[in-house]
Coordinates of C-alpha atoms in Angstrom, one line a residue:
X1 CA 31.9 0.0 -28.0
X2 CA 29.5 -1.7 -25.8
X3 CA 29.6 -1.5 -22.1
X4 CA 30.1 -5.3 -21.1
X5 CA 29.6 -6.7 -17.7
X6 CA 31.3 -9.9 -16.3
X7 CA 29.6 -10.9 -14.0
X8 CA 26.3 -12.6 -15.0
X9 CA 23.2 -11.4 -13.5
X10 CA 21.4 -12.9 -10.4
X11 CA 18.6 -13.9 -8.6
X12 CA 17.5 -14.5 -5.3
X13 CA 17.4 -17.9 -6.1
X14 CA 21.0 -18.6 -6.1
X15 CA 21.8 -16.9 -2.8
X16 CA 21.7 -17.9 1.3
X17 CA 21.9 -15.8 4.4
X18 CA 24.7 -17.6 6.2
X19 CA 24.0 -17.6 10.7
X20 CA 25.4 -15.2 12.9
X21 CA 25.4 -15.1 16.3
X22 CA 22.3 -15.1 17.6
X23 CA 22.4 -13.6 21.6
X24 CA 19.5 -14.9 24.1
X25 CA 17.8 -11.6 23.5
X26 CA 17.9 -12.3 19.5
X27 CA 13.6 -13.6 19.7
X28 CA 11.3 -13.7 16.5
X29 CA 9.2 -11.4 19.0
X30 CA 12.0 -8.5 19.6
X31 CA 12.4 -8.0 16.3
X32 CA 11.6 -4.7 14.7
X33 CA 10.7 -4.7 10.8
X34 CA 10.2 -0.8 11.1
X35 CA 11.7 1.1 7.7
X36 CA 12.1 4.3 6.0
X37 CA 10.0 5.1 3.1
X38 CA 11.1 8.3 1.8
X39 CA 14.2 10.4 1.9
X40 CA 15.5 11.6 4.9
X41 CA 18.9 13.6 5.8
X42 CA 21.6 11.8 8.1
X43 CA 20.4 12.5 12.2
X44 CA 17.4 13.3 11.2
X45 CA 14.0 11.0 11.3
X46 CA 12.2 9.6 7.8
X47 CA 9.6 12.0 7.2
X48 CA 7.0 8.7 6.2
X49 CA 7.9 5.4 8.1
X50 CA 5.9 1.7 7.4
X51 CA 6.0 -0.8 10.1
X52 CA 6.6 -3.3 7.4
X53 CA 8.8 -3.8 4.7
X54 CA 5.7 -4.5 2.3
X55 CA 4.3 -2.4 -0.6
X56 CA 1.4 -3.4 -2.6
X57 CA 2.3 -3.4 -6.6
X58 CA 0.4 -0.6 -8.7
X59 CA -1.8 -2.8 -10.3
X60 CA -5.3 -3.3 -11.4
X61 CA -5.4 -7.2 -10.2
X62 CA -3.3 -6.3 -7.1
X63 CA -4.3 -2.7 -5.8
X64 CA -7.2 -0.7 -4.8
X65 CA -9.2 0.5 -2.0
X66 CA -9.8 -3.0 -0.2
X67 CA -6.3 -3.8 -0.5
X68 CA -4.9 -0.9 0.9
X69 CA -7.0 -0.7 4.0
X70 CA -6.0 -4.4 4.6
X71 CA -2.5 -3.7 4.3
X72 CA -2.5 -0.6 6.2
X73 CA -4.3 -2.1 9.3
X74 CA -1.0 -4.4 8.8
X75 CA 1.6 -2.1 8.7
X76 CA 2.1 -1.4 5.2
X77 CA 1.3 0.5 2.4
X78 CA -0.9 0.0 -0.8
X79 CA -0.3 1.9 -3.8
X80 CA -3.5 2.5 -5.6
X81 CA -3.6 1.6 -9.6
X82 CA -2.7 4.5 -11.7
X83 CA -4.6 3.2 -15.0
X84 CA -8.0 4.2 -14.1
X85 CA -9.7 8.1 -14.5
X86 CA -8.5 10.1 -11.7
X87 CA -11.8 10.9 -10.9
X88 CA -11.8 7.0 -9.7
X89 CA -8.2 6.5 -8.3
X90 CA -8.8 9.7 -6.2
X91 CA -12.7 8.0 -5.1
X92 CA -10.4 4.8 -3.9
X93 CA -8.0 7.1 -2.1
X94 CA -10.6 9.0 0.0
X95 CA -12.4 5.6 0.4
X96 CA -9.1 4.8 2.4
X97 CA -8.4 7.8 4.1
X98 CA -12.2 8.1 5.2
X99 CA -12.6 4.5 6.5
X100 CA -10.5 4.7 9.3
X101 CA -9.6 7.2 12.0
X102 CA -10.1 8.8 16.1
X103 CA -12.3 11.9 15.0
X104 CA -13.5 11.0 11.6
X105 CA -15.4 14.0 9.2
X106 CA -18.5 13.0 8.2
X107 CA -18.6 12.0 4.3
X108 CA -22.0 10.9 4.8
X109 CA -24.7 13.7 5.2
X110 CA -28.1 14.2 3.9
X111 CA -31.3 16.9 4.7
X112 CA -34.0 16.2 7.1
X113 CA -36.4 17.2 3.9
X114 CA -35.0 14.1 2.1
X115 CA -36.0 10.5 1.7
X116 CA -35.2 7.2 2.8
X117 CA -34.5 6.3 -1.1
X118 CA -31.9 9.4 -0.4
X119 CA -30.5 7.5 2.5
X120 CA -30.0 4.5 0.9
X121 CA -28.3 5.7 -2.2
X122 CA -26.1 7.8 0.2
X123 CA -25.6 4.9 1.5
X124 CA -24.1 2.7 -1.4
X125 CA -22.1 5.6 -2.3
X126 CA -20.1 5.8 0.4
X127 CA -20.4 2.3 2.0
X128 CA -21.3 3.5 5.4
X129 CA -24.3 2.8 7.7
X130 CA -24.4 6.4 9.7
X131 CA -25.4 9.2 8.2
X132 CA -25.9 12.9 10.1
X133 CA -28.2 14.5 9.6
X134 CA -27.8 18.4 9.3
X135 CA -29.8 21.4 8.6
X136 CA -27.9 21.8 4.6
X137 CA -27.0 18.1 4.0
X138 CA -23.1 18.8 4.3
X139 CA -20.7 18.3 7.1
X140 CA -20.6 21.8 8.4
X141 CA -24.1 21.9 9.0
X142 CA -26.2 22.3 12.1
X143 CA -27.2 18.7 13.0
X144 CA -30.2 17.7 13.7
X145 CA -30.2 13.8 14.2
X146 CA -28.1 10.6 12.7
X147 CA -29.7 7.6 10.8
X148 CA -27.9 4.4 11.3
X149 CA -29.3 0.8 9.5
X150 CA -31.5 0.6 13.2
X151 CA -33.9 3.5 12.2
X152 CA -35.7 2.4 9.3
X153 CA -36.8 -1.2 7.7
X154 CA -36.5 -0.9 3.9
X155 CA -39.0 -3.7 3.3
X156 CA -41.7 -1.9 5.7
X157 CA -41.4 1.8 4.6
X158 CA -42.0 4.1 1.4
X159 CA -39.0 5.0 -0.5
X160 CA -40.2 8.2 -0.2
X161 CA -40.5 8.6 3.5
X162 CA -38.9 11.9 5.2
X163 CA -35.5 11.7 7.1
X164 CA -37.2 13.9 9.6
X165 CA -39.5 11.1 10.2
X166 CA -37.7 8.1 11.1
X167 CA -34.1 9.6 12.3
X168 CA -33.2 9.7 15.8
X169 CA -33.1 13.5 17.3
X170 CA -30.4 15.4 18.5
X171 CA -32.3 15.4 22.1
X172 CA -32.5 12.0 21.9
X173 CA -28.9 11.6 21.3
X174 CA -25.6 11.1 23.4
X175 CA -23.1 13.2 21.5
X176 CA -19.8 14.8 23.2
X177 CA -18.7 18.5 22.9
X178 CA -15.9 19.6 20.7
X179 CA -12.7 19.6 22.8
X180 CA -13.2 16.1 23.9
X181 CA -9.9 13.9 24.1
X182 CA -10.2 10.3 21.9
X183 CA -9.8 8.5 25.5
X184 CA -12.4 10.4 26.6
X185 CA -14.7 9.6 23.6
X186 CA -14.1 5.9 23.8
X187 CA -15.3 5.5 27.5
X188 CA -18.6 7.3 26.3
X189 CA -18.9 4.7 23.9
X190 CA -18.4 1.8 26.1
X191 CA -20.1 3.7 29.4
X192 CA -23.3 4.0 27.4
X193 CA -23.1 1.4 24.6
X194 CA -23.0 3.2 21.5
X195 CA -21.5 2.4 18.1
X196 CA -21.0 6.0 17.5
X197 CA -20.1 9.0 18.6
X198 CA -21.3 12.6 17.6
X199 CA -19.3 15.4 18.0
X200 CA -20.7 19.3 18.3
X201 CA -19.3 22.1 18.2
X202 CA -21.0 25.2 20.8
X203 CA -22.7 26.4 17.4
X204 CA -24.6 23.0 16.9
X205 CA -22.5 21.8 14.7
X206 CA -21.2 18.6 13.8
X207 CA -17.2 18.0 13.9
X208 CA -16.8 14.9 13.8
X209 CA -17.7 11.1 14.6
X210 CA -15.6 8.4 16.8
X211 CA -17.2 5.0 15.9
X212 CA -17.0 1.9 18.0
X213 CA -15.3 -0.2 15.6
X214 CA -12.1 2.1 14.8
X215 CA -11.0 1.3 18.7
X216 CA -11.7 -2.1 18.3
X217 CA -9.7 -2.5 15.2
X218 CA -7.1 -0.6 16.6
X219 CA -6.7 -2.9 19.6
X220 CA -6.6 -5.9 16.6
X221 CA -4.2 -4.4 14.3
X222 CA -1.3 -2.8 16.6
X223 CA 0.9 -2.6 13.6
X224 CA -1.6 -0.6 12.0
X225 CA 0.1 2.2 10.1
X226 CA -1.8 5.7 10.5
X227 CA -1.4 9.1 9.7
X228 CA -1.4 12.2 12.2
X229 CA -4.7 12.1 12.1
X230 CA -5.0 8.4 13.4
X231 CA -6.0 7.9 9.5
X232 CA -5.0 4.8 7.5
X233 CA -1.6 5.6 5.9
X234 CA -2.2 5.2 1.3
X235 CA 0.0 5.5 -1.6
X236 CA -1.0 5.9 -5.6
X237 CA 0.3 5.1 -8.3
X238 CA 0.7 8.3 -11.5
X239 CA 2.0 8.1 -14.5
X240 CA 4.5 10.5 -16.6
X241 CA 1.5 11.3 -18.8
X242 CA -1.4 13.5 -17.0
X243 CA 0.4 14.2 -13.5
X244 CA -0.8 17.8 -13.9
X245 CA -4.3 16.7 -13.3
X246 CA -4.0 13.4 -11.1
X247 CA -1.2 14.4 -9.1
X248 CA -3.5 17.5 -7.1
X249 CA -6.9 15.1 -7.0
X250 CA -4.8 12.4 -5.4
X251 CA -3.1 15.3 -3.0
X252 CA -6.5 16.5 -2.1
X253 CA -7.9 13.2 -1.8
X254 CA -5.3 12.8 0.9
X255 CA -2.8 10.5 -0.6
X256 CA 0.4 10.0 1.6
X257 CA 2.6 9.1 -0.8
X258 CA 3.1 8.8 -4.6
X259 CA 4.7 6.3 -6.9
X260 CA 6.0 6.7 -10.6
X261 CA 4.5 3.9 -12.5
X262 CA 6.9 2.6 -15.3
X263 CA 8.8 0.0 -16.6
X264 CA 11.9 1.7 -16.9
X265 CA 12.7 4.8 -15.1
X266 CA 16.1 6.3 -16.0
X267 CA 14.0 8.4 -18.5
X268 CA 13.5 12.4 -18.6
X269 CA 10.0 11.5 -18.4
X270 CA 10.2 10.9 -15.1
X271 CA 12.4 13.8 -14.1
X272 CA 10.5 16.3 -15.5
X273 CA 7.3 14.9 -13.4
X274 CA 9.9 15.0 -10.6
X275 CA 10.6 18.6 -11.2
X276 CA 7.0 19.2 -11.5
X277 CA 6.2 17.8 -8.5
X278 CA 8.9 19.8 -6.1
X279 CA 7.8 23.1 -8.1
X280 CA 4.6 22.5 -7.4
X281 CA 4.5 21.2 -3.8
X282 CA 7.7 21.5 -2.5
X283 CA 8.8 18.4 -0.3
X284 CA 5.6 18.1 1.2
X285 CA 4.1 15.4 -1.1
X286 CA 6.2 12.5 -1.2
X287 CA 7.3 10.6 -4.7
X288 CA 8.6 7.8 -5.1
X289 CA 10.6 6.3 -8.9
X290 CA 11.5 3.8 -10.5
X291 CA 12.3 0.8 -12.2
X292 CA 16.3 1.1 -12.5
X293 CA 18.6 -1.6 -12.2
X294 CA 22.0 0.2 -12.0
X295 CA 23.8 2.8 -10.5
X296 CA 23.5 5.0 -13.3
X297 CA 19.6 4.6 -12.6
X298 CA 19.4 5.3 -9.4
X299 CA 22.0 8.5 -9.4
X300 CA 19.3 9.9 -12.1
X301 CA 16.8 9.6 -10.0
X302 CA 18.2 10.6 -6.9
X303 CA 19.5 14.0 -7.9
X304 CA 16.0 13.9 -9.8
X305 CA 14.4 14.1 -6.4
X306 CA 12.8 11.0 -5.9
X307 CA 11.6 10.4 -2.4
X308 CA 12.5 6.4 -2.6
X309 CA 13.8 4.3 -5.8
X310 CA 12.4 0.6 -7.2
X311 CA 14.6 -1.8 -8.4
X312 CA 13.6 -4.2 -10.8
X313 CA 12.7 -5.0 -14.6
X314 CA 11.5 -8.2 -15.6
X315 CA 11.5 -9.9 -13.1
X316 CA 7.9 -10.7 -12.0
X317 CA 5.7 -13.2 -12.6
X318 CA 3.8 -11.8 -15.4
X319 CA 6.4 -9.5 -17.4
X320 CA 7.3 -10.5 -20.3
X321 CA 9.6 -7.2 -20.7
X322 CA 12.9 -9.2 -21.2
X323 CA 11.5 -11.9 -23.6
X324 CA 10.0 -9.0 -25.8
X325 CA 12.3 -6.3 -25.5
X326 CA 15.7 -8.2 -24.0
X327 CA 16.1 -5.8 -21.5
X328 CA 16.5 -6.0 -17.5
X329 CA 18.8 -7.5 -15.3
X330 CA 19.0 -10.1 -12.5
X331 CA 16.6 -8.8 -9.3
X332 CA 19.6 -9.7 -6.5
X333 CA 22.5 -8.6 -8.8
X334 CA 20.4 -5.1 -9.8
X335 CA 19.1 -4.8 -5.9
X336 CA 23.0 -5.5 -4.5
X337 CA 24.4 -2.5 -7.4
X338 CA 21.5 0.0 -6.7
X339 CA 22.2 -0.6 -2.9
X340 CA 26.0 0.1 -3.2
X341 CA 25.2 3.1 -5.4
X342 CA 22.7 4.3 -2.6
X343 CA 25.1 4.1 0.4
X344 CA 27.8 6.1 -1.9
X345 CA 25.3 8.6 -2.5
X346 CA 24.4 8.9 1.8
X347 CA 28.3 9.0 2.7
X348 CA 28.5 11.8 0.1
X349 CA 25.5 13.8 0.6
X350 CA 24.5 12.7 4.1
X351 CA 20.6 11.7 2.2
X352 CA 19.4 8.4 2.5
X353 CA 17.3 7.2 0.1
X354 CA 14.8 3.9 0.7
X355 CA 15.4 1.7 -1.7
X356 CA 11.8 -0.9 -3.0
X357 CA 12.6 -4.0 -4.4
X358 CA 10.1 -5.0 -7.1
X359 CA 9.8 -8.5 -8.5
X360 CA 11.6 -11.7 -8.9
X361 CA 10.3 -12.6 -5.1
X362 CA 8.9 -16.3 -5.7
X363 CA 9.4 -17.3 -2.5
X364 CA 9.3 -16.3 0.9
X365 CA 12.9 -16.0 2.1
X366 CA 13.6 -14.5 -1.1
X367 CA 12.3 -11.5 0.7
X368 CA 14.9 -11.4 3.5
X369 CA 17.9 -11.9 1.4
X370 CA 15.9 -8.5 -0.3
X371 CA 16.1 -6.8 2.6
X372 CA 20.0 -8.5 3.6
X373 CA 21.1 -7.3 -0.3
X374 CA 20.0 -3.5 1.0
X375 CA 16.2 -3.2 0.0
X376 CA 14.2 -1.2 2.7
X377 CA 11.1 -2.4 1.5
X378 CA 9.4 -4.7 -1.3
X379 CA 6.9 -4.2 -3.8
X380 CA 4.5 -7.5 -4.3
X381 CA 2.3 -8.3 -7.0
X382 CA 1.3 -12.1 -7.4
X383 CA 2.0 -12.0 -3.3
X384 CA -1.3 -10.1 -2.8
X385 CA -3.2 -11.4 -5.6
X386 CA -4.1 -14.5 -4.2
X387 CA -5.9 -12.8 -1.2
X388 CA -9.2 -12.2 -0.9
X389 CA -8.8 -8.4 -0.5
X390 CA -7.3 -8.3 -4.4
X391 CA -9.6 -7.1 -6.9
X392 CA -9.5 -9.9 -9.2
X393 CA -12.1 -12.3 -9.3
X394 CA -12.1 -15.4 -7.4
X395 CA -12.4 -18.9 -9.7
X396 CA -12.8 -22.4 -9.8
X397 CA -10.5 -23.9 -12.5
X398 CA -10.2 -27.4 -12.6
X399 CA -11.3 -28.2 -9.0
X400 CA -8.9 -25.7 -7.6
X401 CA -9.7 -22.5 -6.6
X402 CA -7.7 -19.2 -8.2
X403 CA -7.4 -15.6 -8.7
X404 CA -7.3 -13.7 -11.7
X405 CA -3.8 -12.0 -11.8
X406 CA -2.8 -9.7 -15.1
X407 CA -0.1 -7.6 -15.8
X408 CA -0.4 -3.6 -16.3
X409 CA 1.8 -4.7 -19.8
X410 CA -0.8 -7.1 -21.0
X411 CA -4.0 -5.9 -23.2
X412 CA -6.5 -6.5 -20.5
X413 CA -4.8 -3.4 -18.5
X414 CA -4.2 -1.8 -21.6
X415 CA -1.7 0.4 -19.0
X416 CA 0.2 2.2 -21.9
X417 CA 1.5 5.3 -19.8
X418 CA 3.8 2.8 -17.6
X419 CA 5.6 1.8 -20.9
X420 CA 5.5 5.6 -22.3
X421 CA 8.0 6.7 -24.6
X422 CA 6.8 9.9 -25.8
X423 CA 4.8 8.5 -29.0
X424 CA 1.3 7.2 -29.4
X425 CA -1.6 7.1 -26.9
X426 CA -1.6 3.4 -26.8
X427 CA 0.5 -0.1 -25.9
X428 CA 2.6 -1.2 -28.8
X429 CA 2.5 -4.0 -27.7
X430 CA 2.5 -6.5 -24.9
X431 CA 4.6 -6.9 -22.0
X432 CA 2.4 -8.3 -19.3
X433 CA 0.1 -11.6 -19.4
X434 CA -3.1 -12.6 -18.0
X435 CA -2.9 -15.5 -15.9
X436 CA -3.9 -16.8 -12.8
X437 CA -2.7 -17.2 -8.9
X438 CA -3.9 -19.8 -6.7
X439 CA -6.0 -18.6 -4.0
X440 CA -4.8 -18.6 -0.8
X441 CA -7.7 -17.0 1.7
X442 CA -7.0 -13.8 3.9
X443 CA -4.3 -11.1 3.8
X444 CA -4.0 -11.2 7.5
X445 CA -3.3 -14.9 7.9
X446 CA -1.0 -15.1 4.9
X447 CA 1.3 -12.1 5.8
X448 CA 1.7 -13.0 9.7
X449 CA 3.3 -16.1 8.3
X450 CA 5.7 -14.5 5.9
X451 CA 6.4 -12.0 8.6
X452 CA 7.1 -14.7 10.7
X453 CA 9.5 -16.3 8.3
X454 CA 11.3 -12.9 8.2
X455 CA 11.9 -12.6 11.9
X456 CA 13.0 -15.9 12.5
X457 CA 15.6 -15.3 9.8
X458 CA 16.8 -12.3 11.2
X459 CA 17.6 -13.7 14.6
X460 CA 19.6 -16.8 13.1
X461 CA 21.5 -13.7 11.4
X462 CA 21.6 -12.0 14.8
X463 CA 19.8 -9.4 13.5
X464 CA 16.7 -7.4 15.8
X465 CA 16.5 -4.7 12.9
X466 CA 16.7 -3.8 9.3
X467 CA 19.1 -1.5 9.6
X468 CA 21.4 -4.2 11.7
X469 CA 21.1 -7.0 9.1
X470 CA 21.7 -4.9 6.4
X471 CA 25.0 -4.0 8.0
X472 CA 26.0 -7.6 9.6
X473 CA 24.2 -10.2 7.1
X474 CA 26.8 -12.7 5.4
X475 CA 25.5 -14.2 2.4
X476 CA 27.0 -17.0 0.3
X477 CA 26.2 -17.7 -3.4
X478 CA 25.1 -21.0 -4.1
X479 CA 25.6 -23.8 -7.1
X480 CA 23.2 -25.4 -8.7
X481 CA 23.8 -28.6 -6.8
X482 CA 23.5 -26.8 -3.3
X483 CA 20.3 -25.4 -4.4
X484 CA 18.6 -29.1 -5.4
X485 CA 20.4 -30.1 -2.0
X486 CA 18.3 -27.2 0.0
X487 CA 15.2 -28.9 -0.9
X488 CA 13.4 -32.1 -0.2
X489 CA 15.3 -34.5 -1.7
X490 CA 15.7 -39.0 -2.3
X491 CA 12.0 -38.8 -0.2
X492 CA 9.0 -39.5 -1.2
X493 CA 7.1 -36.4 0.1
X494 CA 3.7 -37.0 1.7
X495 CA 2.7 -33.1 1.6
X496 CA 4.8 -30.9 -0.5
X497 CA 2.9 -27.8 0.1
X498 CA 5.8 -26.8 2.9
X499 CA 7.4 -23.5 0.8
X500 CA 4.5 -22.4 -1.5
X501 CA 5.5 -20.6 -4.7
X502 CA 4.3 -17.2 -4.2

């Protein structure tokens, strides 16, 4: 016989934080939205921390490159789409890893023999400006000089004028020596004015660069979320298909973190990548799973391996899983099981597992009742499609200005791997649309809001961490009739953009 459950399921939407005490110290500004995003045993500190409880959603309309270094200098992390080649995912991963650090390796290196038509498709390559210039063209090479945009005029010189000819000289350079502390190689760029920095080795060779800007973005961003190597912090998205080949490109690449992407994740597919995964690498690289809704779910996955578990099916904006297949579940009844499940699992194993709740956020304190119900972290989709870092293009429809915004479920993705089942190389059908968001400007301006919106909440619940809400937050369900009540109501609004749908 069927399993029946008797309760109906629920949704953010019918629930409210109720206030606790909030203590003169309890300040929007004291509070700390740091969290665990991978497994960690009891006593012991998360192996991968964000400073944020915000995660980019695997998508084509939602997360690459741009995206993740946006969110990183933020605090958070971006998982990079898993339905392009992995020649390309990987290309978007190093673009991440490569853009931002103290000592940064030079991706960008070219032969004094070459031409400025060499330099300038170098140049669109990679994106950047500064180029070494070494005695074999690669990294490890003597160097001989740099090129930045300063040293040659495109519209006054040949295409096919040498490097040798217009680059500036070693002797003519201020470069540091190899042992040089970061501190150290920011006064030297500020003492003498310099955008960058070379550094040499006692063998001529170049190490590494410390650019101008990375300080002055650091002193902007001071959530910014960075690797040991003062590198921006980037997930990816893989699939239960061709993790054999993507997996070690996206490793190498320099991917901190990995994400199952699938609709449904109580499957073997996704423990046998799991197994895979640990066989291959150990616990060094870090996977997360998902979707599950119950406890049954996230018990598979956790003795699977998983590094952190999402919660969710159906619930976002553009799935169209339930209407098409009739399965999913609630978001706040699935994240509140999955939670309870979760904090069984750490009393009996002493392993904590962060839990990601994915969908059915529409508006902004949906998210802290997320976080009250037991998620460590959210996954956003629509959220960061209206930004201007998203990849989809930007649109005037009907005197209003949008962003495109599809589903990995929907033919324009044609993401088939997420809904894998073991048969065909191709989607069945859909379970995604292709739609539009409205526009709403920059990630940085958007997010300090919501942020915002979180820590105020948590002080009215006398909260100054994650952890501490999740432990003292009371929360009421709410009728129908209380929630028309919580709006504006019997006025006649003047502005009713106060709580944007996300």
């Amino acid at each position: 016989m069927a399993k029946y459950f008797d309760e109906p399921s629920r949704t953010f939407s019918e629930y409210l934080l109720v206030p606790g005490y909030s203590s003169v110290e309890c300040l929007p500004g004291k509070v700390d939205l740091q969290t665990p995003a991978a497994r960690f045993r009891r006593g012991q500190e998360p192996p991968l921390k964000m400073n944020i409880p915000f995660t980019s959603a695997i998508m084509q309309s939602v997360s690459d490159d741009k995206m993740a270094i946006a969110l990183a200098k933020e605090g958070g992390i971006s998982f990079v789409f898993a339905s392009q080649s992995v020649e390309s995912q990987s290309a978007m991963i190093s673009r991440v890893k490569s853009y931002k650090a103290g000592f940064v390796k030079s991706d960008s290196n070219i032969r004094p023999d070459q031409t400025l038509a060499d330099i300038l498709k170098l140049k669109e390559q990679s994106g950047h400006s500064t180029v070494a210039v070494t005695d074999d063209g690669t990294a490890d090479g003597r160097v001989l000089g740099i090129v930045t945009s300063r040293d040659y005029r495109v519209s006054r010189m040949s295409p096919d004028t040498k490097v040798e000819e217009f680059m500036t000289p070693l002797a003519s350079l201020i470069y540091a020596e190899e042992g040089v502390s970061l501190s150290e190689a920011n006064d030297m760029l500020w003492d003498h004015k310099l955008n960058a920095l070379p550094i040499v080795d006692r063998k001529g060779k170049l190490t590494h660069f410390v650019f101008r800007k990375d300080y002055e973005s650091h002193k902007a961003n001071p959530l910014e979320l960075l690797d040991k190597d003062k590198r921006y912090v980037v997930g990816a998205g893989i699939n239960t298909r061709d993790y054999k080949e993507r997996v070690p490109a996206l490793v190498e690449a320099g991917a901190d973190v990995l994400c199952i992407d699938s609709s449904e994740g109580f499957s073997e597919w996704q423990k046998l990548t799991l197994e895979w995964v640990r066989k291959q690498y150990g616990g060094s690289v870090k996977v997360g799973a998902g979707n599950v809704v119950d406890r049954e779910g996230f018990r598979f996955l956790a003795e699977a391996g998983a590094d952190f578990i999402k919660i969710g099916i159906g619930g976002g904006s553009i799935c169209i899983t339930r209407e098409q297949k009739g399965i999913g579940r609630g978001q706040a009844t699935a994240v509140m099981e999955v939670a309870q499940a979760r904090n069984e699992y750490f009393e009996e194993t002493g392993v904590y597992i962060p839990l990601c709740s994915d969908g059915g956020l529409v508006y902004d304190y949906h998210m802290t009742i997320a976080l009250a119900m037991g998620a460590d972290f959210l996954m956003l989709g629509r959220y960061f499609a209206r930004f201007d870092e998203s990849p989809g293009a930007k649109l005037n429809v009907g005197g209003n200005y949008v962003k495109e915004y599809w589903g990995e479920g929907s033919n324009r993705a044609r993401n088939w791997q997420r809904y894998d089942m073991g048969g065909e190389a191709k989607l069945s059908f859909e379970e995604g649309v292709d739609s539009y968001v409205p526009y709403a400007g920059a990630l940085k301006d958007n997010i300090a809001l919501s942020l915002n919106k979180i820590r105020s909440t948590m002080c009215n619940c006398g909260a100054l961490d994650i952890s501490t809400l999740q432990k003292s937050a009371k929360i009421t369900l709410v009728s129908a009739t209380s929630i028309v009540e919580g709006g504006a109501h019997d006025v006649i609004l003047k502005d009713s953009s106060g709580n944007v749908v996300r």
